[in-house]
Amino acid sequence: MYISRSILLVFCLFFLVNPIQATEYVGVNQCKDCHQKEYSAWQGSHHDMSMKHVSSDSVLGNFTDFKLMENNQVNRFYRKDNQYWVNIKGPDGKFHDYQIKYTFGYEPLQQYMVEFEDGRVQLIPFAWDSRPKQQGGQRWFNLYPQFTDKHQEFFWTNTGQNWNYMCADCHSTNVSKNFDENTNSYNTTFSEINVACEACHGPASEHINWTKQKSTQDIVDKGFSRDLSKSVKAWALKDNATTMSPTSIKHSQQNFVCAQCHSRHVQISDENHVDKNEFGERYLLSLINSSLYYPDGQVYDENFVYGSFLQSKMNANGVVCSNCHDPHSAKLTLPKETVCLQCHQANNYANKKHHNHPETSAGAQCVNCHMPETTYMQVDNRRDHGWHIPRPDFAKQFNSPDTCLSCHQDKNSEWSDKHVLSWFPNSSIRQDEHFAPVFAAADLNYPGISKELSKIAQTKSYPDIIRASALDRMSNKVDTNSLIAIARAVKSEKSIIRLGAINGAIQLPTVERWRVLSPLLTDEVLAVRAEAASVLAPLWQELNSEQKSKLQIALKDYFSVQEFNKDRGFSHTNVGNIYTHQGNYQNAEKAYRQSIKIDPYFAQAYINLAELFRLQQKNQLSITTLETGFQKIPDNSELAYALGLANIRAKQSSKANTYFAKATDLAPENSHYFYVYGISLEASKPASAYKALLQAYRLSNNPQHLYALCDMQLRNKSSQARQCLIKLADVAPAAAIEQLKKQYKIK
């Protein structure tokens, strides 16, 4: 699992007398003597403490036979023979003793990990709040109280809390997962247990050689291949400007290095993305979508900084992480009150005329208005690195965070909007075009929104990640506007925009999809080739032999990505999908079953296997597969919904309605489930059908749902039909209303 300190010492002594021939990791002990200042700053930092072997020096939590009562059950934290142990509930529902092997982080909380015989390292659900007692800290708490059942993905022994896949790449240095698919086990290794020097600088053996060869002292890179310098060497204040501008920008690789951990992504390979200057060689970056961000780009779920940063003017102007953060201590280079004033002139920004708050108040600090905090993991406050301008009007429209209310918790956005307008009556901010209204409308499936998405995608003044996210939102909006935007985007020099175009092209007709995306099958970036192959694979049966040959080459890259992630159910399901498209049902079934074996709580594997059986007209086997999955994961709404559809096809309407009802109970915010449930209830319970369709409309604001309700009420001659038509007239085209009236002969 790790290299012991004694072995590491032998390595260090060997390196001192023998020049290293290949580029290798040498360890922090080889760095500290010459770089004592940096080493001292790093010691005790978040990077240093990212992961540690358990010891009295690393453990912060109270293991003095402490008992935490929860749900009338006792969880115990204790020591035995200088070891650290917990007695907590296991997957069998019984309490067991587990030895803690590793600590994870240290501030504002510390987590703890158990190592199992199959090499899995799992995070226990309890964490130690390491904040001072006066801040509510120095206590044990359940980090995931909602995940108490072994059927849940994020139960502590399941894949959602697995270090080998979820955490290792970012919390340790030079990680290799080493997953054995045949035994479903890991032999994960790393050079150093924490985030040490070489996690950022790369392997240092060539640097060690450089130090021994005096004749090469003038080599610029000093044995390192990465450029971690600042992208801007000098800043200047232009005439009438209030903010410093870069005299020139020569982009370094620093942000790429930081982003390998400080981003929301899926790892797709072990390739060196830094040396290749392409994030997509190693990671698939999450775009600005509704599951992670608000429509205005503010962070919703954890995005670990990079996705927010790419939206910012800071990124556009060559700012890198070390302009604000010391790269070794990770602390701010200046107090937070002044760090922004490196570029933003104090006489314009650090005064009441700008911030409209008392000089020493929280509201006078830049970060509290432009970098609002979101609390994750119950106690971990993280700032949004998009540096958005406060927009209470957006908060009113889109329910996005209103940073003013972070302090003024007794107020609302009407109040803050009024104040902001009074402070800046001549501001042009609200006249500037912003992507937020378009993204919000697209997320609600407003008709005709593709024109505005297309405009954003093709406007170079928007950040690349916003343009890519506009393309991504075109996936279910197929028309001339989206086709033109996608066709232009695939030719972009920016890989993130090409990736956005691939996502947006998912629903394009066969001919257009192949014509637009096939050139990307030979793209220089792994993520682009693999994603293009994935989106084109469903066309397999319609392609000629030459096209299939070209696609098959790119599919090798796609399969390599799945092979890299073979410890996860989704990878095998993805492979099964490709075989299904190709008509290779035998291999598809093997892949889906392997997915279930590797990850029995991954619902999509059961759903796709059931669909495979349906394609082969094995309908009862299809239902049985879904029932097995639902028994395994009884809180999964997708499986309940799939069972509803399967029973509809089997003409078992009563069973179908039962499963649709379960789906709406499990996912009460899913408008589509209510819509389908309403349609299925029409024959047996029309009044309940109306309620379900009305709820679908309330959740979605989708006029099509209201149209379906009016249509059903008219068809059943309901007394509520005329009132429904009046409501529909406010949101639907007049032609649609007239069509309904004509169909049912209503004047």
XYZ file of C-alpha atoms in Angstrom:
747
model
C 0.000 0.000 0.000
C 2.815 2.398 0.789
C 6.575 2.750 0.801
C 7.880 2.549 4.354
C 10.116 5.238 5.787
C 13.031 2.826 6.105
C 12.840 1.902 2.429
C 12.487 5.558 1.520
C 15.658 6.334 3.494
C 17.541 3.662 1.542
C 16.291 5.235 -1.681
C 17.486 8.655 -0.518
C 20.977 7.382 0.331
C 21.152 5.620 -3.023
C 20.264 8.807 -4.872
C 23.006 10.725 -3.086
C 25.735 8.539 -4.552
C 24.167 7.329 -7.779
C 22.766 9.724 -10.397
C 19.266 8.716 -11.441
C 18.931 7.704 -15.070
C 15.148 7.705 -15.550
C 12.573 10.260 -14.486
C 11.422 8.931 -11.128
C 9.798 10.072 -7.916
C 12.415 10.575 -5.214
C 10.450 11.709 -2.155
C 10.228 14.826 -0.028
C 13.343 13.948 1.974
C 15.388 14.597 -1.161
C 13.914 18.111 -1.399
C 13.933 19.524 2.107
C 17.670 20.099 2.601
C 17.980 22.465 -0.358
C 14.478 23.913 -0.090
C 14.125 24.358 3.652
C 11.939 27.471 3.393
C 9.434 25.784 1.112
C 9.541 22.585 3.158
C 8.850 24.481 6.379
C 5.903 26.282 4.779
C 4.522 22.980 3.504
C 4.764 21.213 6.853
C 1.396 21.219 8.585
C -0.365 22.577 5.497
C -3.521 21.110 3.985
C -1.328 19.384 1.405
C 0.941 17.882 4.034
C -2.047 16.776 6.114
C -4.132 15.562 3.167
C -3.546 11.963 4.305
C -1.413 10.424 7.032
C -0.731 7.084 8.643
C -2.460 6.943 11.981
C -0.266 8.081 14.862
C -0.468 10.245 17.951
C 0.932 13.097 15.817
C -1.652 12.829 13.041
C -4.875 11.945 14.883
C -6.893 14.894 16.159
C -10.059 13.055 17.210
C -10.944 11.876 20.698
C -10.209 8.142 20.846
C -10.157 7.912 24.651
C -12.992 5.385 24.697
C -15.417 8.102 23.617
C -19.021 7.045 23.048
C -21.269 8.852 20.569
C -24.972 8.089 20.913
C -26.932 8.213 17.668
C -30.361 6.730 16.929
C -30.250 5.089 20.357
C -27.087 3.247 19.339
C -23.587 3.697 20.732
C -20.646 4.347 18.408
C -17.332 3.928 20.186
C -13.916 5.472 19.461
C -11.045 3.936 21.400
C -7.371 2.919 21.452
C -5.930 -0.580 21.817
C -2.191 -1.349 21.902
C -1.313 2.066 20.422
C -3.809 1.434 17.630
C -6.934 3.428 16.888
C -10.276 1.639 16.639
C -13.960 2.306 16.159
C -16.992 0.192 16.920
C -19.642 1.164 14.364
C -22.355 -0.426 12.257
C -21.223 -2.520 9.306
C -23.067 -3.517 6.127
C -24.749 -6.423 7.924
C -26.487 -3.983 10.256
C -24.445 -5.184 13.248
C -21.744 -3.304 15.151
C -18.142 -4.371 14.587
C -14.664 -3.238 15.573
C -12.661 -1.638 12.749
C -9.065 -0.488 12.954
C -8.391 3.031 11.700
C -5.343 3.030 9.414
C -5.279 6.549 7.952
C -6.278 10.122 8.731
C -7.750 12.326 6.034
C -7.334 16.087 6.202
C -7.227 18.013 9.460
C -9.063 21.357 9.253
C -11.919 22.199 9.775
C -12.619 18.467 10.072
C -10.671 15.255 10.007
C -11.907 11.986 8.524
C -10.681 8.458 9.202
C -10.234 5.398 7.013
C -10.399 1.642 7.392
C -8.415 -0.717 5.156
C -10.039 -4.043 4.259
C -8.374 -7.290 3.205
C -9.323 -6.777 -0.445
C -7.310 -3.532 -0.519
C -10.323 -1.264 -0.308
C -9.819 1.780 1.877
C -13.123 3.226 3.081
C -14.005 6.439 4.892
C -16.054 5.885 8.024
C -19.163 8.097 8.299
C -18.018 9.856 11.486
C -15.665 12.824 11.382
C -13.923 14.912 14.000
C -14.815 18.604 14.037
C -11.373 20.106 14.585
C -12.525 23.703 14.955
C -12.059 25.362 18.355
C -14.697 24.531 20.935
C -16.020 28.096 20.946
C -16.834 27.684 17.233
C -18.753 24.476 17.872
C -15.830 22.147 17.270
C -13.929 19.487 19.220
C -16.685 16.919 18.723
C -17.534 13.773 16.783
C -20.369 14.063 14.277
C -21.963 11.909 11.591
C -20.912 13.341 8.260
C -23.509 11.357 6.312
C -26.479 10.642 8.604
C -28.715 10.156 5.560
C -26.728 7.128 4.378
C -27.509 4.451 6.951
C -28.460 1.544 4.712
C -26.079 -0.827 2.939
C -28.196 -0.471 -0.222
C -27.113 3.146 -0.607
C -24.132 4.039 -2.797
C -22.764 6.361 -0.104
C -23.062 3.922 2.783
C -19.583 3.929 4.244
C -18.461 0.520 2.944
C -19.746 1.125 -0.603
C -18.246 2.777 -3.666
C -19.325 6.313 -2.759
C -16.921 6.308 0.200
C -14.096 4.394 -1.458
C -10.695 6.097 -1.215
C -9.001 4.097 -3.996
C -11.261 5.585 -6.671
C -12.810 8.685 -5.106
C -9.930 10.281 -3.230
C -6.494 8.776 -3.762
C -5.458 10.654 -6.900
C -5.788 14.000 -5.109
C -4.764 13.153 -1.561
C -1.557 11.228 -2.266
C 1.396 11.483 -4.667
C 1.966 9.263 -7.735
C -1.022 6.987 -7.168
C -1.663 3.759 -9.051
C -5.045 2.155 -8.324
C -3.959 -1.348 -9.361
C -7.456 -2.811 -9.392
C -7.771 -6.524 -10.177
C -11.066 -7.129 -11.929
C -10.897 -10.904 -11.523
C -10.646 -10.771 -7.740
C -12.482 -7.435 -7.358
C -9.633 -6.171 -5.199
C -7.063 -3.370 -5.026
C -3.329 -3.183 -4.511
C -3.153 0.600 -4.626
C 0.295 2.186 -4.330
C 1.676 5.684 -3.996
C 5.088 7.297 -3.731
C 4.074 9.399 -0.748
C 0.987 9.217 1.332
C 0.190 12.926 1.171
C 0.380 15.748 -1.380
C 4.124 16.300 -1.413
C 6.546 18.262 -3.611
C 6.367 15.978 -6.633
C 2.566 15.970 -6.733
C 2.898 19.461 -8.200
C 6.428 19.664 -9.577
C 6.447 16.195 -11.109
C 9.070 13.484 -10.551
C 12.312 15.074 -9.393
C 15.006 12.583 -10.368
C 16.193 14.700 -13.313
C 16.360 17.679 -10.991
C 18.565 15.663 -8.616
C 20.836 14.837 -11.538
C 20.908 18.508 -12.498
C 22.177 19.463 -9.046
C 25.104 17.069 -9.458
C 26.224 18.310 -12.866
C 27.745 21.759 -12.506
C 28.120 22.166 -16.252
C 24.337 22.260 -16.630
C 23.605 24.873 -13.966
C 22.322 27.256 -16.645
C 19.550 24.919 -17.820
C 16.326 26.888 -17.421
C 14.023 24.063 -16.318
C 16.602 22.659 -13.842
C 15.521 19.125 -14.601
C 11.767 19.759 -14.374
C 9.448 19.652 -17.364
C 6.691 21.772 -15.813
C 6.442 25.543 -15.859
C 4.826 26.527 -12.558
C 5.640 30.219 -12.816
C 3.137 33.049 -12.807
C 1.608 33.792 -16.193
C 1.946 37.552 -15.771
C 5.360 38.971 -14.956
C 4.298 42.609 -14.680
C 1.087 44.544 -14.110
C 0.381 48.157 -15.075
C -2.338 50.709 -14.464
C -3.643 52.073 -17.739
C -5.066 55.569 -18.168
C -8.344 56.123 -16.275
C -8.357 52.496 -15.147
C -9.136 51.396 -11.612
C -7.646 47.916 -11.917
C -4.179 46.804 -12.932
C -3.839 45.015 -16.273
C -1.193 42.527 -17.396
C 1.519 43.981 -19.596
C 1.590 40.575 -21.301
C 0.377 37.054 -20.597
C 2.499 33.980 -21.149
C 0.403 31.151 -19.823
C 2.263 28.781 -17.533
C 1.104 25.319 -16.496
C 0.412 26.291 -12.909
C -3.391 26.263 -13.091
C -3.349 22.887 -14.845
C -1.383 21.487 -11.933
C -3.697 22.919 -9.283
C -6.784 21.906 -11.258
C -5.832 18.233 -11.198
C -7.247 18.217 -7.659
C -9.135 21.475 -7.334
C -11.779 20.642 -9.924
C -14.880 18.503 -10.349
C -13.946 15.840 -12.868
C -13.768 12.195 -13.817
C -10.275 10.774 -14.167
C -9.905 8.953 -17.479
C -6.221 7.965 -17.565
C -2.845 8.205 -15.864
C -1.462 10.363 -18.669
C 0.586 13.470 -17.853
C -1.909 16.193 -18.733
C 0.453 18.940 -17.595
C 3.305 18.171 -19.981
C 0.765 17.773 -22.788
C -0.937 21.063 -21.855
C -4.322 19.367 -22.098
C -6.555 18.738 -19.110
C -8.512 16.273 -21.238
C -5.582 13.879 -21.484
C -6.188 12.816 -17.899
C -9.524 14.261 -16.768
C -13.008 14.986 -18.054
C -14.003 18.320 -16.526
C -17.580 18.908 -15.378
C -19.242 21.831 -17.138
C -21.595 24.483 -15.735
C -24.725 22.361 -15.423
C -27.776 22.506 -13.178
C -26.618 19.698 -10.894
C -23.448 21.578 -9.884
C -24.120 25.278 -10.475
C -26.905 27.816 -10.328
C -27.944 29.336 -13.687
C -25.792 32.421 -13.026
C -22.681 30.261 -12.547
C -22.533 30.439 -8.764
C -21.474 27.177 -7.183
C -24.203 24.840 -5.916
C -22.591 21.466 -5.336
C -18.888 20.993 -4.661
C -16.841 21.965 -7.709
C -13.498 22.368 -5.916
C -12.793 25.844 -7.397
C -11.608 25.341 -11.004
C -15.006 25.396 -12.707
C -15.799 28.667 -10.956
C -12.366 30.119 -11.631
C -12.644 29.460 -15.375
C -15.704 31.725 -15.474
C -13.835 34.646 -13.933
C -12.177 37.752 -15.287
C -9.169 36.766 -13.176
C -8.603 33.707 -15.317
C -9.063 35.749 -18.489
C -6.394 38.197 -17.331
C -3.704 35.658 -16.530
C -4.167 35.360 -12.779
C -2.940 32.042 -11.395
C -3.415 30.454 -7.994
C -0.101 31.696 -6.593
C -1.083 35.312 -7.217
C -3.204 34.949 -4.093
C -2.101 31.700 -2.399
C 1.344 30.624 -1.297
C 1.803 27.334 -3.184
C 3.590 25.605 -0.304
C 1.576 26.676 2.733
C -1.642 27.169 0.692
C -2.305 30.251 2.808
C -3.131 33.651 1.342
C -0.040 35.658 0.439
C -1.628 38.726 2.041
C -4.422 39.263 4.563
C -7.815 38.699 2.965
C -8.606 42.396 3.477
C -5.790 43.400 1.145
C -5.114 40.495 -1.216
C -7.528 41.889 -3.821
C -5.873 45.292 -3.640
C -2.809 43.941 -5.415
C -4.621 44.801 -8.632
C -7.809 46.612 -7.625
C -6.838 50.120 -6.593
C -7.610 50.807 -2.951
C -8.775 54.369 -3.487
C -11.506 53.106 -5.807
C -12.544 49.868 -4.123
C -11.518 49.943 -0.460
C -13.873 52.750 0.422
C -17.497 53.242 1.378
C -18.348 54.739 -2.004
C -17.836 51.287 -3.521
C -18.888 48.824 -0.846
C -21.413 51.042 1.009
C -20.631 49.491 4.382
C -18.798 50.734 7.480
C -15.068 50.566 6.852
C -14.280 47.880 9.409
C -17.393 45.763 8.874
C -17.691 42.365 7.204
C -19.493 44.021 4.303
C -16.416 46.132 3.557
C -14.342 43.047 2.737
C -14.196 42.137 -0.951
C -14.478 38.394 -0.357
C -17.776 38.608 1.506
C -19.577 40.158 -1.464
C -17.670 38.680 -4.388
C -16.645 35.282 -2.987
C -19.590 34.079 -0.891
C -19.146 30.926 1.139
C -21.050 27.673 0.817
C -20.846 25.154 3.648
C -20.052 21.578 2.686
C -19.523 18.564 4.931
C -21.540 20.461 7.583
C -18.620 22.612 8.806
C -16.401 23.315 5.782
C -16.974 26.804 4.377
C -15.611 27.234 0.848
C -15.559 30.412 -1.189
C -16.821 30.751 -4.738
C -13.867 31.567 -7.007
C -15.987 33.006 -9.813
C -15.827 36.511 -8.293
C -19.372 37.226 -9.432
C -20.852 40.703 -9.131
C -23.699 40.551 -6.581
C -27.014 40.269 -8.435
C -30.028 40.193 -6.085
C -32.222 40.413 -9.184
C -30.869 37.028 -10.307
C -31.509 35.633 -6.839
C -35.162 36.665 -7.201
C -35.451 35.199 -10.685
C -33.469 31.986 -10.411
C -33.304 31.253 -6.678
C -29.524 31.551 -6.815
C -27.611 32.756 -3.722
C -27.994 36.389 -2.729
C -24.675 37.206 -1.110
C -26.202 40.171 0.725
C -28.345 37.775 2.729
C -25.247 35.984 4.032
C -25.058 38.773 6.605
C -28.558 40.245 6.443
C -30.342 37.015 7.175
C -33.523 38.748 8.311
C -33.983 40.384 4.902
C -34.914 39.122 1.426
C -33.726 39.727 -2.131
C -36.340 42.421 -2.710
C -34.643 44.390 0.049
C -31.097 43.818 -1.207
C -32.061 44.532 -4.811
C -33.511 47.878 -3.796
C -30.301 48.818 -1.997
C -27.998 47.749 -4.819
C -30.044 49.790 -7.315
C -29.906 52.847 -5.079
C -26.139 52.498 -4.652
C -25.353 52.054 -8.341
C -28.165 53.782 -10.283
C -25.961 54.369 -13.321
C -24.407 50.907 -13.489
C -24.519 49.206 -16.876
C -24.273 45.726 -15.353
C -27.948 44.949 -15.796
C -27.889 46.045 -19.403
C -24.995 43.732 -20.228
C -25.967 40.400 -21.709
C -25.575 37.584 -19.207
C -25.894 33.861 -19.736
C -27.993 33.320 -16.583
C -31.482 33.937 -18.051
C -30.668 31.723 -21.045
C -29.273 28.876 -18.928
C -32.288 29.063 -16.609
C -34.708 28.927 -19.542
C -32.783 26.074 -21.146
C -32.864 24.072 -17.907
C -36.654 24.492 -17.926
C -36.798 23.387 -21.580
C -38.290 26.641 -22.817
C -39.101 26.370 -26.532
C -36.964 28.378 -28.925
C -34.111 28.813 -26.447
C -31.580 27.214 -28.805
C -31.201 30.534 -30.632
C -29.925 32.216 -27.469
C -27.751 29.242 -26.540
C -26.258 29.350 -30.008
C -25.472 33.030 -29.581
C -23.630 32.418 -26.303
C -21.726 29.467 -27.766
C -20.428 31.615 -30.612
C -19.642 34.775 -28.626
C -15.937 34.823 -27.839
C -16.285 37.374 -25.044
C -17.879 34.685 -22.886
C -15.481 32.397 -20.970
C -14.750 29.122 -22.763
C -16.432 27.069 -20.049
C -19.638 29.103 -20.448
C -19.585 28.664 -24.219
C -19.036 24.921 -23.749
C -21.876 24.777 -21.234
C -24.218 26.516 -23.669
C -23.367 23.867 -26.250
C -23.894 21.158 -23.654
C -27.446 22.438 -23.062
C -28.314 21.957 -26.743
C -28.474 18.175 -26.368
C -32.276 18.092 -26.498
C -32.786 21.193 -28.627
C -32.227 20.083 -32.205
C -32.750 22.798 -34.801
C -30.825 24.911 -37.300
C -29.450 27.224 -34.597
C -27.980 24.413 -32.544
C -26.615 22.614 -35.605
C -24.757 25.716 -36.805
C -23.302 26.413 -33.357
C -22.173 22.807 -32.888
C -20.688 22.601 -36.385
C -18.581 25.684 -35.680
C -17.625 24.599 -32.165
C -16.087 21.285 -33.224
C -13.474 23.327 -35.102
C -12.524 25.373 -32.038
C -8.903 25.291 -30.901
C -10.173 24.923 -27.324
C -10.796 21.308 -26.331
C -13.391 22.282 -23.723
C -15.536 23.850 -26.447
C -15.154 20.785 -28.642
C -16.298 18.660 -25.702
C -19.309 20.902 -25.201
C -20.181 20.473 -28.877
C -20.028 16.681 -28.557
C -22.494 16.732 -25.663
C -24.759 19.096 -27.556
C -24.814 16.832 -30.622
C -26.216 13.775 -28.838
C -29.688 14.108 -30.377
C -28.679 15.240 -33.859
C -30.002 13.058 -36.698
C -27.653 10.379 -37.996
C -26.319 12.152 -41.080
C -25.702 15.478 -39.330
C -24.240 13.877 -36.217
C -21.728 11.849 -38.206
C -20.818 14.731 -40.470
C -20.241 17.110 -37.572
C -18.536 14.817 -35.059
C -16.594 12.277 -37.112
C -13.574 14.605 -37.566
C -13.165 14.526 -33.774
C -12.549 10.775 -33.821
C -8.913 11.587 -34.593
C -8.686 14.589 -32.252
C -5.389 15.150 -30.468
C -7.047 15.038 -27.026
C -8.054 11.738 -25.439
C -11.241 13.056 -23.819
C -12.459 14.483 -27.125
C -11.779 11.285 -29.099
C -13.395 9.084 -26.477
C -16.487 11.256 -26.013
C -16.971 11.634 -29.773
C -16.805 7.854 -30.150
C -19.366 7.431 -27.375
C -21.863 9.822 -28.963
C -21.419 8.290 -32.435
C -21.594 4.668 -31.266
C -25.449 4.570 -31.219
C -25.344 5.128 -35.009
C -23.400 1.901 -35.574
C -26.135 -0.002 -37.403
C -26.617 2.884 -39.846
C -22.954 3.350 -40.747
C -21.149 1.927 -43.755
C -18.043 -0.229 -43.407
C -15.627 2.670 -43.872
C -17.380 4.718 -41.191
C -17.455 1.761 -38.809
C -13.740 1.237 -39.285
C -13.014 4.866 -38.446
C -15.286 4.742 -35.398
C -13.810 1.454 -34.178
C -10.348 3.014 -33.955
C -11.648 5.785 -31.691
C -13.668 3.307 -29.664
C -10.351 1.785 -28.582
C -9.680 5.048 -26.767
C -13.162 4.957 -25.275
C -12.591 1.397 -24.090
C -9.230 2.408 -22.603
C -11.036 5.006 -20.480
C -13.483 2.352 -19.286
C -10.592 -0.025 -18.592
C -8.955 2.649 -16.442
C -12.164 2.874 -14.397
C -12.952 -0.830 -14.355
C -13.316 -0.674 -10.577
C -16.609 1.150 -11.092
C -19.914 -0.182 -12.360
C -20.418 2.672 -14.799
C -17.380 1.664 -16.871
C -18.682 -1.847 -17.527
C -22.152 -0.472 -18.251
C -20.604 1.913 -20.782
C -18.882 -1.027 -22.457
C -22.168 -2.935 -22.484
C -23.852 0.011 -24.171
C -21.324 -0.025 -27.005
C -21.812 -3.765 -27.569
C -25.584 -3.267 -27.512
C -25.340 -0.620 -30.235
C -23.208 -2.998 -32.267
C -25.729 -5.812 -31.864
C -23.264 -7.917 -29.884
C -25.804 -8.874 -27.243
C -23.739 -11.672 -25.724
C -20.823 -9.407 -24.846
C -23.222 -6.669 -23.780
C -24.882 -8.989 -21.279
C -21.472 -10.027 -19.922
C -20.501 -6.387 -19.446
C -23.741 -5.474 -17.655
C -23.464 -8.491 -15.373
C -19.856 -7.588 -14.600
C -21.042 -4.085 -13.729
C -23.519 -5.545 -11.245
C -20.825 -7.798 -9.795
C -18.339 -4.965 -9.369
C -20.891 -2.435 -8.126
C -24.187 -4.049 -7.063
C -25.666 -0.684 -6.087
C -25.264 0.942 -9.507
C -28.862 1.134 -10.749
C -28.136 1.883 -14.395
C -26.594 -1.554 -14.916
C -29.888 -3.253 -14.034
C -31.837 -0.798 -16.197
C -29.607 -1.309 -19.228
C -29.502 -5.078 -18.811
C -33.309 -5.083 -18.643
C -33.453 -3.010 -21.817
C -31.104 -5.489 -23.512
C -33.511 -8.297 -22.669
C -36.429 -6.219 -23.945
C -34.664 -5.742 -27.270
C -34.453 -9.523 -27.497
C -38.178 -9.783 -26.598
C -37.309 -11.450 -23.278
C -39.839 -9.288 -21.481
C -40.257 -11.352 -18.337
C -36.487 -11.549 -17.896
C -36.415 -7.783 -18.319
C -38.918 -7.309 -15.490
C -37.131 -9.845 -13.274
C -33.840 -7.991 -13.735
C -35.426 -4.698 -12.708
C -37.101 -6.323 -9.721
C -33.738 -7.732 -8.629
C -32.219 -4.291 -8.917
C -35.071 -2.669 -7.000
C -34.739 -5.223 -4.215
C -31.035 -4.404 -4.064
C -31.579 -0.627 -4.199
C -35.106 -0.014 -2.891
C -34.692 3.743 -2.639
C -33.804 4.213 -6.316
C -36.465 6.128 -8.245
C -35.026 5.243 -11.654
C -35.545 1.543 -11.057
C -39.099 2.134 -9.820
C -39.836 4.211 -12.919
C -38.282 1.588 -15.232
C -40.430 -1.083 -13.573
C -43.475 1.062 -14.212
C -42.657 1.265 -17.918
C -41.872 -2.454 -18.100
C -45.234 -3.354 -16.578
C -47.037 -0.977 -18.919
C -45.502 -2.891 -21.817
C -46.570 -6.146 -20.150
C -50.115 -4.723 -19.879
C -49.924 -4.897 -16.086
C -51.353 -1.419 -15.514
C -52.054 -1.860 -11.812
C -48.456 -2.915 -11.100
C -47.206 -0.139 -13.347
C -49.145 2.497 -11.414
C -47.769 1.148 -8.146
C -44.198 1.534 -9.374
C -44.859 4.974 -10.890
C -46.273 6.047 -7.531
C -43.094 4.790 -5.813
C -40.979 6.702 -8.317
C -42.784 9.972 -7.505
C -42.446 9.275 -3.776
C -38.714 8.634 -4.118
C -38.132 11.612 -6.429
C -40.816 14.183 -5.551
C -39.052 16.885 -7.575
C -39.002 14.903 -10.829
C -41.706 16.385 -13.034
C -41.360 13.711 -15.722
C -42.259 10.953 -13.289
C -45.448 12.788 -12.355
C -46.216 13.358 -16.025
C -45.936 9.667 -16.949
C -47.757 8.652 -13.766
C -50.604 10.971 -14.700
C -50.859 9.554 -18.210
C -50.924 5.999 -16.835
C -53.712 6.793 -14.350
C -56.179 8.181 -16.858
C -58.112 4.965 -17.452
C -58.452 3.926 -13.808
C -58.301 7.108 -11.729
C -58.807 10.225 -13.860
C -59.036 12.579 -10.874
C -55.666 11.326 -9.594
C -54.311 11.615 -13.123
C -55.235 15.313 -13.189
C -53.451 15.890 -9.876
C -50.315 14.155 -11.118
C -50.209 16.167 -14.346
C -50.840 19.390 -12.452
C -47.935 18.546 -10.133
C -45.746 17.841 -13.165
C -46.513 21.326 -14.454
C -45.957 22.968 -11.055
C -42.534 21.365 -10.824
C -41.411 22.035 -14.375
C -43.310 25.103 -15.614
C -43.269 23.193 -18.878
C -46.295 24.227 -21.013
C -46.362 20.735 -22.546
C -47.327 19.271 -19.184
C -50.192 21.727 -18.807
C -51.239 21.040 -22.403
C -51.402 17.307 -21.599
C -53.592 18.057 -18.572
C -56.010 20.200 -20.574
C -56.115 17.603 -23.343
C -56.939 14.848 -20.846
C -59.635 16.898 -19.126
C -61.239 17.771 -22.448
C -61.122 14.170 -23.539
C -62.850 13.094 -20.322
C -65.272 16.043 -20.414
C -64.071 17.297 -17.043
C -65.655 20.392 -15.554
C -62.128 21.685 -14.941
C -61.231 21.724 -18.637
C -62.243 25.316 -19.426
C -60.305 26.657 -16.442
C -57.281 24.656 -17.610
C -57.531 26.214 -21.084
C -57.595 29.703 -19.592
C -54.415 28.909 -17.666
C -52.824 27.334 -20.732
C -53.508 30.462 -22.783
C -51.013 32.370 -20.607
C -48.099 30.055 -21.447
C -48.828 28.367 -24.782
C -49.109 29.695 -28.353
C -52.605 30.709 -29.450
C -52.426 28.133 -32.253
C -52.079 25.334 -29.699
C -55.185 26.519 -27.848
C -57.163 26.754 -31.066
C -56.067 23.266 -32.045
C -57.440 21.853 -28.788
C -60.697 23.758 -29.115
C -61.119 22.614 -32.689
C -60.316 18.998 -31.795
C -62.958 18.901 -29.076
C -65.374 21.273 -30.822
C -65.226 23.979 -28.185
C -66.263 27.506 -29.043
